[in-house]
């Protein structure tokens, strides 16, 4: 590499990727690898990662284990705990109903068990779910409507 990249280069890379995503590129194939983006832009891996982090925070892309980074369908724009709370309301769960297993929720929301457990903990903290040792989780209360559908 000829030298350090100028400050803010990651913002330029994020902007270029944002424009490509807006044109519909990467929808089928996913984003290029970090190594490919490094070669294309002539920058270090940390610069590419900073650009990708911006796009992830904006909800434009997400990381899929074993696949790489892909264009988001928009469902990730709400925090996982909020999406799970919405699921309780949308699917008509009643107080006392069994909540789906961690394995099923990981698959449905395409998240890691660690991320899922964090969201479940948040819902338990809000009083929406109750964990019963050896039996699973149960709906303890119904969520209040927090946003218009």
XYZ file of C-alpha atoms in Angstrom:
149
model
C 0.000 0.000 0.000
C 1.463 3.380 -0.937
C 0.717 4.940 2.467
C -1.975 5.692 4.947
C -5.335 6.597 3.486
C -6.582 10.129 4.093
C -8.815 10.719 7.065
C -12.453 10.072 6.257
C -11.773 7.615 3.446
C -14.126 5.162 5.145
C -16.934 7.724 4.712
C -16.252 7.897 0.983
C -16.280 4.099 0.726
C -19.534 3.919 2.714
C -21.063 6.513 0.386
C -19.951 4.614 -2.733
C -21.390 1.354 -1.361
C -24.604 3.124 -0.333
C -25.047 4.355 -3.920
C -24.433 0.863 -5.325
C -26.963 -0.602 -2.887
C -29.446 2.093 -3.946
C -29.026 0.984 -7.568
C -29.880 -2.563 -6.575
C -26.366 -3.964 -6.795
C -25.418 -6.707 -4.331
C -29.081 -7.667 -3.763
C -28.541 -11.169 -5.136
C -24.816 -11.693 -4.627
C -24.130 -9.940 -1.338
C -21.397 -7.399 -0.837
C -17.832 -8.081 -1.951
C -15.519 -9.499 0.704
C -13.444 -7.187 2.883
C -10.358 -8.280 0.931
C -11.997 -7.403 -2.393
C -13.073 -4.000 -1.074
C -9.528 -3.404 0.228
C -8.098 -4.078 -3.235
C -10.766 -2.042 -5.005
C -10.264 1.037 -2.839
C -6.589 0.590 -1.996
C -7.120 0.838 1.748
C -6.518 -1.177 4.910
C -8.992 -3.676 6.331
C -9.836 -1.364 9.254
C -10.898 1.348 6.801
C -13.200 -1.082 4.981
C -14.618 -2.347 8.277
C -15.411 1.189 9.432
C -17.315 1.816 6.192
C -19.251 -1.426 6.567
C -20.056 -0.658 10.216
C -21.704 2.591 9.138
C -23.906 0.763 6.642
C -24.816 -1.863 9.259
C -25.788 0.837 11.772
C -27.955 2.453 9.083
C -29.696 -0.879 8.561
C -28.663 -1.116 4.905
C -26.624 -4.289 5.290
C -26.345 -7.133 7.750
C -23.853 -9.886 8.372
C -24.986 -13.469 7.824
C -22.829 -16.209 9.308
C -21.300 -18.347 6.588
C -22.491 -15.991 3.851
C -20.938 -12.588 4.511
C -22.552 -9.187 4.372
C -25.798 -8.894 2.457
C -28.232 -6.112 1.658
C -30.814 -5.869 4.412
C -34.483 -6.375 3.715
C -35.274 -3.644 6.244
C -36.547 -5.873 9.047
C -33.357 -5.283 11.036
C -34.032 -1.575 11.384
C -35.857 -2.222 14.651
C -33.938 -3.724 17.567
C -34.408 -7.461 18.003
C -36.237 -7.032 21.329
C -38.712 -4.696 19.600
C -39.240 -7.157 16.745
C -39.894 -9.953 19.240
C -42.283 -7.735 21.198
C -44.098 -6.972 17.936
C -44.269 -10.710 17.266
C -46.114 -11.253 20.562
C -48.766 -8.745 19.533
C -48.988 -9.766 15.857
C -49.359 -13.494 16.507
C -51.992 -13.083 19.165
C -50.096 -14.554 22.094
C -52.058 -14.510 25.353
C -50.741 -14.192 28.879
C -49.531 -17.628 29.952
C -48.797 -18.898 26.427
C -45.497 -20.688 25.852
C -42.986 -18.578 23.928
C -41.051 -20.244 21.057
C -37.752 -21.948 21.883
C -34.398 -20.207 21.519
C -33.486 -22.489 18.615
C -36.673 -21.629 16.752
C -36.273 -17.901 17.403
C -32.617 -17.946 16.277
C -33.698 -19.499 13.014
C -36.692 -17.227 12.516
C -34.840 -13.982 13.202
C -31.518 -15.193 11.723
C -29.529 -14.104 14.765
C -26.975 -15.675 17.073
C -28.024 -17.246 20.338
C -26.060 -14.531 22.164
C -28.021 -11.737 20.450
C -31.264 -13.596 21.038
C -30.587 -14.111 24.740
C -29.829 -10.428 25.139
C -33.180 -9.526 23.565
C -35.017 -12.145 25.632
C -33.420 -10.718 28.760
C -34.654 -7.264 27.770
C -38.201 -8.602 27.323
C -37.993 -10.337 30.690
C -36.799 -7.067 32.221
C -39.810 -5.292 30.712
C -42.076 -7.884 32.307
C -43.304 -9.295 28.980
C -41.727 -12.736 29.341
C -41.044 -15.045 32.250
C -38.427 -17.802 32.207
C -39.374 -20.970 34.076
C -36.360 -23.177 34.738
C -36.624 -26.425 32.817
C -39.889 -25.436 31.114
C -39.036 -22.495 28.849
C -40.360 -18.968 28.559
C -43.936 -17.834 28.847
C -45.768 -14.631 28.013
C -46.219 -12.737 31.255
C -47.839 -9.565 29.883
C -48.854 -8.176 26.503
C -46.830 -5.338 24.998
C -48.315 -1.864 24.818
C -48.510 -0.474 21.313
C -45.311 1.583 20.930
C -45.580 2.631 17.293
C -48.112 2.838 14.521
C -48.224 -0.042 12.078
